[in-house]
Short mmCIF file of C-alpha atoms and ligand atoms in Angstrom, two decimals:
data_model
loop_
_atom_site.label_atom_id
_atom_site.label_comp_id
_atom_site.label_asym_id
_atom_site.label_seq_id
_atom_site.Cartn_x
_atom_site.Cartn_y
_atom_site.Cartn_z
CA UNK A 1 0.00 0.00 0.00
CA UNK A 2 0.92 3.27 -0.58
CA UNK A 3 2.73 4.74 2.49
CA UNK A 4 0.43 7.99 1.84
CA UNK A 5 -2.52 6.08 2.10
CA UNK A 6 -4.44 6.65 5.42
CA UNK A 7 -7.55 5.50 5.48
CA UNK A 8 -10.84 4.69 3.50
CA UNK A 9 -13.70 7.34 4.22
CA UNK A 10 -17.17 6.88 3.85
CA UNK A 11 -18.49 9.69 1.36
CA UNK A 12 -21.59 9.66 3.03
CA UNK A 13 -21.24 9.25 7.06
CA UNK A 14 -17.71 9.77 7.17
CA UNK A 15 -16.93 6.81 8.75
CA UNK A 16 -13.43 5.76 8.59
CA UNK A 17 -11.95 1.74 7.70
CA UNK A 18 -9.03 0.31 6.88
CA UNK A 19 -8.03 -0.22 3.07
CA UNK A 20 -6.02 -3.09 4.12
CA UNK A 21 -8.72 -5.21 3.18
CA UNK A 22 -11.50 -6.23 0.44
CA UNK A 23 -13.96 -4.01 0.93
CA UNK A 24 -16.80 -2.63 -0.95
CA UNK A 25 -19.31 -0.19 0.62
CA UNK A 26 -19.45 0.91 4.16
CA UNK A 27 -22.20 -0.40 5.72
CA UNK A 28 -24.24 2.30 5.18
CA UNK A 29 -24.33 1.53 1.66
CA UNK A 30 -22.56 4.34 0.39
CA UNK A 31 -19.05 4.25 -1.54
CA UNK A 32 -15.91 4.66 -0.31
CA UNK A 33 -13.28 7.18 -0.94
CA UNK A 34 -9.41 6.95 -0.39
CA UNK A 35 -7.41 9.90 1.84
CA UNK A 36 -4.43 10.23 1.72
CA UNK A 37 -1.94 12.50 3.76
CA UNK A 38 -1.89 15.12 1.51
CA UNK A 39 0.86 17.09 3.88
CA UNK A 40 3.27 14.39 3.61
CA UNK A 41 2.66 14.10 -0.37
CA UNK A 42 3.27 17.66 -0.65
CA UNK A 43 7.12 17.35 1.39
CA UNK A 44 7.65 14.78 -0.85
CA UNK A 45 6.67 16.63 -4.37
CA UNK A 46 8.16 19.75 -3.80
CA UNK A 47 7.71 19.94 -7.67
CA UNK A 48 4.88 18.77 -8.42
CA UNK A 49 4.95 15.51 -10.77
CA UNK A 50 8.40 14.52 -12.00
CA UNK A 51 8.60 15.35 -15.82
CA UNK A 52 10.85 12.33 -16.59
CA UNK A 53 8.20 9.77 -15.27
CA UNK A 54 6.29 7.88 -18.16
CA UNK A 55 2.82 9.54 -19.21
CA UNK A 56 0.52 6.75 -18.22
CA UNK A 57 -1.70 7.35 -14.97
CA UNK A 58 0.90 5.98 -12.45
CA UNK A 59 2.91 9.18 -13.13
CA UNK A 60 0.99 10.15 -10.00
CA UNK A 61 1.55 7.04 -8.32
CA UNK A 62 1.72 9.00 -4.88
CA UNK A 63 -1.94 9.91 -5.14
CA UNK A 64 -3.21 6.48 -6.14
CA UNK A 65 -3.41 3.64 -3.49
CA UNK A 66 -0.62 1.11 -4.65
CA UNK A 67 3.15 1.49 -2.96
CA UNK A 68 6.38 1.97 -4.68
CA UNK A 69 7.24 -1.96 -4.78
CA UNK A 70 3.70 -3.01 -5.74
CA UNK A 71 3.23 -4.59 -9.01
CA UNK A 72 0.92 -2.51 -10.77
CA UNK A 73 -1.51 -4.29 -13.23
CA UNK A 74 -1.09 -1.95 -16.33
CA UNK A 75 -1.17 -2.01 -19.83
CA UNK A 76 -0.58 1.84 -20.23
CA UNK A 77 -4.14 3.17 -19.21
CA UNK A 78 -3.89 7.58 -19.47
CA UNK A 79 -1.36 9.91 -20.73
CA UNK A 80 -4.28 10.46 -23.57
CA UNK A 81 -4.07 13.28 -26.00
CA UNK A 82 -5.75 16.92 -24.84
CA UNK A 83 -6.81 17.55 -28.25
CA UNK A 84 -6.82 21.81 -29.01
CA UNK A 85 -9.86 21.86 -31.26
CA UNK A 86 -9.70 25.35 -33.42
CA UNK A 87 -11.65 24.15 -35.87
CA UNK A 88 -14.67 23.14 -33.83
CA UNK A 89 -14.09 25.98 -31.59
CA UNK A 90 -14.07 28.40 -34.77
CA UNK A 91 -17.02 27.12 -36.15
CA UNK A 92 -18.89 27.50 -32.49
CA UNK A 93 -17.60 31.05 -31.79
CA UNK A 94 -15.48 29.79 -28.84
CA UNK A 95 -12.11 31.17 -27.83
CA UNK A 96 -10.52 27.96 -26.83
CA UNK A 97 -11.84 24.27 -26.83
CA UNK A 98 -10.10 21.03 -26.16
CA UNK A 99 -11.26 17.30 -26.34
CA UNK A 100 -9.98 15.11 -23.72
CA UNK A 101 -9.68 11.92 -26.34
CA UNK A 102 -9.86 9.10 -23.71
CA UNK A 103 -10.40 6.37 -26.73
CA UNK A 104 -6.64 6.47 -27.15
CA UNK A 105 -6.99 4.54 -23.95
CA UNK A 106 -6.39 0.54 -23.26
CA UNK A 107 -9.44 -1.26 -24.38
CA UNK A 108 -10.40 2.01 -26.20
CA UNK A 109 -12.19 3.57 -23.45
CA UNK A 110 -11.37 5.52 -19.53
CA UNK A 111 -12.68 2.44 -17.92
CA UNK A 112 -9.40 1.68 -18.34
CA UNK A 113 -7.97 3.58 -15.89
CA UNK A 114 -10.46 2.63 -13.25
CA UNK A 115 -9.87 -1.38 -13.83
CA UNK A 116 -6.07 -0.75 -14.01
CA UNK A 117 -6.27 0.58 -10.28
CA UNK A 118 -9.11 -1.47 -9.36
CA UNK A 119 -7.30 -4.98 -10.11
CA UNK A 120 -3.82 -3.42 -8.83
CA UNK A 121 -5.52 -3.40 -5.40
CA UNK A 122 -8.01 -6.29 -5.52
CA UNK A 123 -4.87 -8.92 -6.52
CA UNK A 124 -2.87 -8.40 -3.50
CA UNK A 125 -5.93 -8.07 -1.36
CA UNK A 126 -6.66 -11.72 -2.19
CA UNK A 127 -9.47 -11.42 -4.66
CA UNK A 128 -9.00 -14.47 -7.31
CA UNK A 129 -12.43 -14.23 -9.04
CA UNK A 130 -13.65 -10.38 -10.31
CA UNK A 131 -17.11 -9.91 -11.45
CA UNK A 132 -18.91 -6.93 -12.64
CA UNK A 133 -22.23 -5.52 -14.06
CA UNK A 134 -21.21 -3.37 -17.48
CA UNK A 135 -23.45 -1.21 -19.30
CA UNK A 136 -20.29 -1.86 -22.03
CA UNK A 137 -16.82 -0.47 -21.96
CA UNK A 138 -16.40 -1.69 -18.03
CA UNK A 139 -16.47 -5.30 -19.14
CA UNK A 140 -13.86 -4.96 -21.40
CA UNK A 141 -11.45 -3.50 -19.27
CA UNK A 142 -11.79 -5.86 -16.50
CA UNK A 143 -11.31 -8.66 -19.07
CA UNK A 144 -8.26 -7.02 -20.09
CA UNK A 145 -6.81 -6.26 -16.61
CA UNK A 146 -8.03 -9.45 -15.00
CA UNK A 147 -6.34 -11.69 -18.24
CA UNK A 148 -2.76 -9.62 -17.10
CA UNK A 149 -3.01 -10.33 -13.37
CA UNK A 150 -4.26 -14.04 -14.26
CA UNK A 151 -7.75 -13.58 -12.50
CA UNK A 152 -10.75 -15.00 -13.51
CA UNK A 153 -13.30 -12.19 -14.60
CA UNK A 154 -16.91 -12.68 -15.21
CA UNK A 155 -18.73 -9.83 -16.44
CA UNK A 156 -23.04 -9.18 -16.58
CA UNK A 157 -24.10 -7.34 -19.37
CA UNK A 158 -27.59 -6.88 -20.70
CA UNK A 159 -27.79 -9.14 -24.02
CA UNK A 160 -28.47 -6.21 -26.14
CA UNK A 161 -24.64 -4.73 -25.26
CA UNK A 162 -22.66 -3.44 -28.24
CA UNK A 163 -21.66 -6.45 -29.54
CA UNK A 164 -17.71 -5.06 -29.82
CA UNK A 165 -18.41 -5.02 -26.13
CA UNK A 166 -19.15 -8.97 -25.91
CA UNK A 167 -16.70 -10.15 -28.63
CA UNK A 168 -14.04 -8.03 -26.58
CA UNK A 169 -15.18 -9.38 -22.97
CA UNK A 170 -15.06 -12.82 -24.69
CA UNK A 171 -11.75 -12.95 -26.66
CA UNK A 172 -10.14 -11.49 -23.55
CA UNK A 173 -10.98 -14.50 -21.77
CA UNK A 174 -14.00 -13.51 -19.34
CA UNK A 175 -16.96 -15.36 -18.62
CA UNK A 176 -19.85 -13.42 -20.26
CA UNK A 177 -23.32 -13.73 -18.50
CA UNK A 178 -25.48 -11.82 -21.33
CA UNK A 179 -28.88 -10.62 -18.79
CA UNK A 180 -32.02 -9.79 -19.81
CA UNK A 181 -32.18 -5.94 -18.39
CA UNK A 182 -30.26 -3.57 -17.48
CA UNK A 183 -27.20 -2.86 -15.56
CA UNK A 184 -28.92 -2.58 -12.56
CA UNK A 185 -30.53 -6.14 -13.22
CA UNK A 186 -26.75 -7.10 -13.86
CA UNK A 187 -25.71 -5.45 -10.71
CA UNK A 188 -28.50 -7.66 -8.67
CA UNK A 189 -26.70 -10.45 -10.23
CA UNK A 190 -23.41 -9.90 -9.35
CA UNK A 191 -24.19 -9.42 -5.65
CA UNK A 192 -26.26 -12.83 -5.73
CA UNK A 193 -22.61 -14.21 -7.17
CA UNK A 194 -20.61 -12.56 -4.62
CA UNK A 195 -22.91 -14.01 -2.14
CA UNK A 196 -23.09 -17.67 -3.84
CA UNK A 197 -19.23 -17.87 -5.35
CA UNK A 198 -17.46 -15.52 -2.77
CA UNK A 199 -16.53 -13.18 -6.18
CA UNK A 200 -15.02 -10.24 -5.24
CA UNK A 201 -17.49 -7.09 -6.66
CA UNK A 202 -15.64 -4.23 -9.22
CA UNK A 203 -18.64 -2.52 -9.97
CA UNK A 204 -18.48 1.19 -9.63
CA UNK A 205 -18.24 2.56 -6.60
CA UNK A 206 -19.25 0.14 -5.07
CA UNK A 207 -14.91 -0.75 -4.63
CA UNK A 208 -12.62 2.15 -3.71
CA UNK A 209 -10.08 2.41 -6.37
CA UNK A 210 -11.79 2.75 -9.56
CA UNK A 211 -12.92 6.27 -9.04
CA UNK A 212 -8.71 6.53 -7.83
CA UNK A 213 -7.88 5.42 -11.29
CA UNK A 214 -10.55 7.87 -12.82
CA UNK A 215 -9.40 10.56 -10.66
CA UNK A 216 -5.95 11.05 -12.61
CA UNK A 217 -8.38 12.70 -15.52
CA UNK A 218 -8.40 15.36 -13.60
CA UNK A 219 -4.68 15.12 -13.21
CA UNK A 220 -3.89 14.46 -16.09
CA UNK A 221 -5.75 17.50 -17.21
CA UNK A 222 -4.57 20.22 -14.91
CA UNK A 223 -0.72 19.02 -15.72
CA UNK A 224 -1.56 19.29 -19.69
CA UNK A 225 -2.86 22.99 -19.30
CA UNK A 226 0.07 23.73 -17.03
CA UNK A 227 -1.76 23.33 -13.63
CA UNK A 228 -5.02 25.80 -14.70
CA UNK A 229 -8.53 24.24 -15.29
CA UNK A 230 -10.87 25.18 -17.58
CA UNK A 231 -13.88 27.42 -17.14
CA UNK A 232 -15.91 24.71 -18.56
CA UNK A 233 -15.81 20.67 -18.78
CA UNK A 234 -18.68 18.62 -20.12
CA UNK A 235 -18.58 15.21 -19.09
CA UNK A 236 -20.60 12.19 -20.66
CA UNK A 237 -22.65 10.74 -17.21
CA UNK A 238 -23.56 7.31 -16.20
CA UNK A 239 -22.42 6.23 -13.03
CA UNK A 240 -20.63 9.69 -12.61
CA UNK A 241 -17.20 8.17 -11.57
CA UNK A 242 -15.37 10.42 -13.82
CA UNK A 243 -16.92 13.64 -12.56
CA UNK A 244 -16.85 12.47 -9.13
CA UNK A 245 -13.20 11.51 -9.45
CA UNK A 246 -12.30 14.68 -11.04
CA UNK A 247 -13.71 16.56 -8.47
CA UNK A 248 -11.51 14.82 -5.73
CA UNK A 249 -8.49 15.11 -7.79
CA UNK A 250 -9.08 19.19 -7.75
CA UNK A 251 -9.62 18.97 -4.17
CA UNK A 252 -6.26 16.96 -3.70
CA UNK A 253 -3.99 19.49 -6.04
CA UNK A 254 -5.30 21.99 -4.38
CA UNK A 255 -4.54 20.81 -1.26
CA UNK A 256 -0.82 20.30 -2.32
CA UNK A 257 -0.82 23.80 -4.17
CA UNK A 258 -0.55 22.67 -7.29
CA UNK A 259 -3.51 24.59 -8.31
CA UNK A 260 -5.60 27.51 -6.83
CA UNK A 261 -9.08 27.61 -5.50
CA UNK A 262 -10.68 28.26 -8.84
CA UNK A 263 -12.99 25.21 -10.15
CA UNK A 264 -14.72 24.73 -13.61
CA UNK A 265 -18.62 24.88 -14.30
CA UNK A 266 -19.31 20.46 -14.39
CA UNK A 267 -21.90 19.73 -16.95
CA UNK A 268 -23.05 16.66 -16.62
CA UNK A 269 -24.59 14.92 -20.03
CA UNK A 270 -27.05 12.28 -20.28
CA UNK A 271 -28.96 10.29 -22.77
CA UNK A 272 -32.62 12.08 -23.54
CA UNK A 273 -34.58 8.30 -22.72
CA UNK A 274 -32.16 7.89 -19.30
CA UNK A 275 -31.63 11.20 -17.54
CA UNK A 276 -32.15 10.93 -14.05
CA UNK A 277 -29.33 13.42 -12.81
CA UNK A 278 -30.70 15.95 -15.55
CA UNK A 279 -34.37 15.70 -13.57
CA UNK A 280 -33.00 15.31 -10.02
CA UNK A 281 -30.81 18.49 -10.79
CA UNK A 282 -33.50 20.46 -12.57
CA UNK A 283 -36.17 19.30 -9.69
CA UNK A 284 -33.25 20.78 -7.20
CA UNK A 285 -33.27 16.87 -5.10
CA UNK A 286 -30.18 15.62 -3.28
CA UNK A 287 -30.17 12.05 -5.12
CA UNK A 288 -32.25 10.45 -7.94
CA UNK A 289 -35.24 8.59 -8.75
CA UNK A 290 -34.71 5.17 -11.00
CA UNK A 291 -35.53 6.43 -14.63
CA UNK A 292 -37.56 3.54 -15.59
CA UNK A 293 -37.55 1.77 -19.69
CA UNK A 294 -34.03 3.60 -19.89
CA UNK A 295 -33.50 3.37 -23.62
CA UNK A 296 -30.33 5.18 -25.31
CA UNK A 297 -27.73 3.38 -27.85
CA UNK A 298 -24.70 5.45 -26.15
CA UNK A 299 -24.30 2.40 -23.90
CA UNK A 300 -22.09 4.39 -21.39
CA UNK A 301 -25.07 6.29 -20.63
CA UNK A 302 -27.53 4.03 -19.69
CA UNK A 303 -27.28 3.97 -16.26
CA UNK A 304 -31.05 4.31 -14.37
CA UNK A 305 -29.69 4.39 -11.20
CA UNK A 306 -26.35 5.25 -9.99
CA UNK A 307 -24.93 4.89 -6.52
CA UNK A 308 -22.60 8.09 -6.58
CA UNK A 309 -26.10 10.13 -7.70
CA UNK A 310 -25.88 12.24 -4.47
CA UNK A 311 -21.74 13.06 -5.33
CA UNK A 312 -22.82 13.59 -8.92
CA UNK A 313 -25.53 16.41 -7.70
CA UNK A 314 -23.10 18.03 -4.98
CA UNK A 315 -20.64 18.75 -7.87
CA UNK A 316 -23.34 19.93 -10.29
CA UNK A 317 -24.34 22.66 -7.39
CA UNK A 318 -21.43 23.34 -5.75
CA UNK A 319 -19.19 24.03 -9.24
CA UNK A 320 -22.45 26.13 -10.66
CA UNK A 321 -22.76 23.65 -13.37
CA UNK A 322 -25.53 22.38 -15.16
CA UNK A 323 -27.01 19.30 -16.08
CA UNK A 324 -28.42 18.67 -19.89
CA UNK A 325 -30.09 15.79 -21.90
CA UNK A 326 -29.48 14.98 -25.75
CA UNK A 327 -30.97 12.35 -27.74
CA UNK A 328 -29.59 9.99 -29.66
CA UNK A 329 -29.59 11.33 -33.36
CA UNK A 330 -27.81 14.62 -31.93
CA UNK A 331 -25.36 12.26 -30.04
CA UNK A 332 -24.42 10.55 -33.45
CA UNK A 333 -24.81 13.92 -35.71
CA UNK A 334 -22.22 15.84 -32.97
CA UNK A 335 -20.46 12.69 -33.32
CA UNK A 336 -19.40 12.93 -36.73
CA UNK A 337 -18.97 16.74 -37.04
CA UNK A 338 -16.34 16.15 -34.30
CA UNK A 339 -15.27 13.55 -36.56
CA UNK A 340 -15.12 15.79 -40.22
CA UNK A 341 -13.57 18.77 -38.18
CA UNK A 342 -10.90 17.31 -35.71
CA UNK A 343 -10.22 13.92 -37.04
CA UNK A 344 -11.06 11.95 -33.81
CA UNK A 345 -13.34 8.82 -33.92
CA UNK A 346 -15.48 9.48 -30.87
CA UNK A 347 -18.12 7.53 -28.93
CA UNK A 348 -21.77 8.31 -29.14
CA UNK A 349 -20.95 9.79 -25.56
CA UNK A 350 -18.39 12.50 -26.56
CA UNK A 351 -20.72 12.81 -29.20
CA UNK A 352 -22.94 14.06 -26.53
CA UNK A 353 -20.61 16.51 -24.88
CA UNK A 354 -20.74 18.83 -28.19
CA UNK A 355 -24.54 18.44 -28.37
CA UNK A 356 -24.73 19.91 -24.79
CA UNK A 357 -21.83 22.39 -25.31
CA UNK A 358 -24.67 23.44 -28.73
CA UNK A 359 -27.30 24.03 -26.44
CA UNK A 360 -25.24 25.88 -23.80
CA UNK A 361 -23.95 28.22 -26.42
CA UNK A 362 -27.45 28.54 -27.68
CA UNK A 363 -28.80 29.49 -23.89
CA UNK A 364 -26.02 31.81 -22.70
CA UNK A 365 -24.75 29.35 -19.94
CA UNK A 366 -21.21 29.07 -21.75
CA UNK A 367 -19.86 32.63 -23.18
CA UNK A 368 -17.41 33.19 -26.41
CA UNK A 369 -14.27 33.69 -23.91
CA UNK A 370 -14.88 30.25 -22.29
CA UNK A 371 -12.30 27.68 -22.28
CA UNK A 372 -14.32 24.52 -22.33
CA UNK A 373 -12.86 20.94 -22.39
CA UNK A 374 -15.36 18.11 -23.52
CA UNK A 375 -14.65 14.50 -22.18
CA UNK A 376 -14.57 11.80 -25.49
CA UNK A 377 -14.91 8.72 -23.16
CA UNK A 378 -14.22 5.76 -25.94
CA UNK A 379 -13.75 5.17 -29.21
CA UNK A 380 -16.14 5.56 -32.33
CA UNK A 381 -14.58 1.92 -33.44
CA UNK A 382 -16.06 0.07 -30.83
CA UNK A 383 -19.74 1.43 -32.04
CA UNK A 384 -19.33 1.13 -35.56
CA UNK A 385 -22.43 -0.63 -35.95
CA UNK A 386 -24.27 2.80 -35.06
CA UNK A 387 -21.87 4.57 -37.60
CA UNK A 388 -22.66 2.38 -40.57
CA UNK A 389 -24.32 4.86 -43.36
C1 LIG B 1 -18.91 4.23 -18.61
C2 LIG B 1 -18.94 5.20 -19.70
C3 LIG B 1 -19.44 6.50 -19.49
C4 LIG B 1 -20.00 6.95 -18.17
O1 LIG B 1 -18.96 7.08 -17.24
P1 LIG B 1 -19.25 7.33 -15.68
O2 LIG B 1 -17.96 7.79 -15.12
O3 LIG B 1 -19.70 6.02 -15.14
O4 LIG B 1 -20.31 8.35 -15.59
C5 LIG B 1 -19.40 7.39 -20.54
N1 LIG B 1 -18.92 7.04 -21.76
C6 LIG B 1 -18.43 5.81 -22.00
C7 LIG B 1 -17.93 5.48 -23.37
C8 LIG B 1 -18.42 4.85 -20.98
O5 LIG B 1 -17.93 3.64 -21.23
#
């Protein structure tokens, strides 16, 4: 472990357990987060991130939860392209845009860096059989990561998945159970396993480290615009473990001084037919209701119920950000004008981020001089069955 590492916290109650052990949620049922002792990280940093280490996520290996002589279970997850897009900021009447192109990851999407973390820890800990409930891109990455570390994986999906998704999950050696649902049916099915087959549970937030290996976006970021952050970022929402992770990565840098008290406007994203942090935020609750016959293709996004809602909402309000539903045919449209005018492949999800960053123009909410980053979570290629003319 990490000799920074003190303690896990429960987000919700604040009570504090060790993270020298499996663990999933406190026993309150809500996720846990990793502190560290940011003091003795910031003695030991005096310059920030060392420029000679390798740009993968474990650059900032003394903010994630593995120590020095751990093996970490990597196949070079982060260090992804911050893409300066004058063309699409030209044609939008913006001052300065960026896509964060996180299909350039492993496994062609950010789950990547979650898993990476995720089976780092769960190895060591004594975990020998991973399961998970994916919506898509999660199963794929835990097939990956699990194949490297020699753990069995067995990941739920509902049977209408992208089949790239499957055929990935599959080839990488995991045992697919294909569901018929949703991920939150998957997620039932997982904790029946973990209950029947002792399986240790990956699912989102519902373990500590994956939101640690989604945290270094926001690491990752800050260091690429030489420790500033955006006025702006638009991120594509399902369970929220990006923004969420983000948010604690700000919180940490500034903490160390790498970075000064100023935060970006959060936009969260979602799918027109499964928006339930668009109507809890717009209907001003503290967590969500279900959204019930969720139906989007952007996989990533169908999510009726996520455990982090509460975290997701916090950010929304406390960062003055805003929360905005697109359907599908603008997804895919936004999709491939990112496509014609910056040359990236994107996901139906980043997709989504320019649809949203459209309407926000169109209302006011962003202005001309705004630097806005959007988040492209995957790639286009493993959707190309929604591409096809
Ligand atoms: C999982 C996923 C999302 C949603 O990410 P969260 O951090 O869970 O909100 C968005 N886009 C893609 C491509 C995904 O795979």
């Amino acid at each position: 472990m990490n000799p920074f590492v003190l303690h896990l916290e429960c987000s919700a109650c604040a009570k504090i357990h060790s993270p020298r052990q499996l663990i999933n949620l406190c026993p309150c049922e809500n996720p846990l987060l990793v502190r560290y002792d940011l003091s003795a990280v910031k003695a030991s940093l005096p310059h920030k991130v060392q420029g000679n280490r390798p740009h993968t996520m474990w650059r900032y290996r003394e903010l994630l939860p593995p120590g020095n002589s751990q093996t970490t279970i990597s196949l070079g997850e982060g260090g992804t392209p911050l893409v300066d897009a004058g063309r699409l900021a030209a044609s939008l009447g913006l001052s300065r845009l960026w896509i964060k192109d996180e299909g350039a990851n492993p496994t062609g999407s950010f789950k990547a860096r979650g898993l990476s973390a995720a089976v780092t820890m769960a190895k060591p800990l004594g975990a020998e059989r991973l399961a998970v409930p994916s919506a898509g891109n999660a199963g794929g990455a835990l097939a990956a990561y699990a194949a490297q570390a020699g753990l069995q994986a067995h990941v739920f999906m509902p049977r209408d998945v992208p089949p790239a998704n499957r055929i990935e999950c599959e080839t990488l050696g995991a045992q697919v159970h294909l569901v018929d649902g949703l991920i939150t049916d998957c997620g039932r099915l997982v904790a029946q396993g973990v209950k029947v087959n002792g399986w240790f549970d990956v699912a989102t937030l519902k373990e500590p480290y994956r939101i640690e290996g989604k945290k270094t976006l926001g690491l990752e970021l800050a260091e690429q615009l030489q420790w500033r952050l955006p006025d702006v970022i638009i991120y594509p929402t399902g369970g929220g473990t990006g923004l969420v992770g983000m948010w604690k990565a700000f919180d940490e840098m500034r903490q160390l001084g790498w970075i000064d008290s100023r935060r970006p406007k959060m936009v969260s994203v979602q799918a027109a037919g499964c928006a339930p942090v668009v109507r809890a935020f717009e209907q001003g609750k503290p967590r969500c209701e279900p959204w019930s016959a969720a139906a989007t293709r952007a996989a990533g996004l169908r999510v009726p119920r996520a455990i982090g809602d509460f975290l997701i909402l916090e950010i929304l309000r406390q960062s003055g950000g805003a929360a905005v539903a697109v359907t599908d045919e603008e997804m895919l449209a936004e999709a491939r004008a990112m496509g014609r005018l910056e040359g990236l492949f994107v996901c139906p999800e980043g997709g989504a981020t320019l649809a949203a960053l459209k309407k926000l123009i169109r209302s006011g909410y962003v202005r001309p001089s705004d630097e806005v980053v959007l988040f492209n979570t995957g790639s286009g290629l493993k959707y190309l069955h929604l591409f096809e003319a």
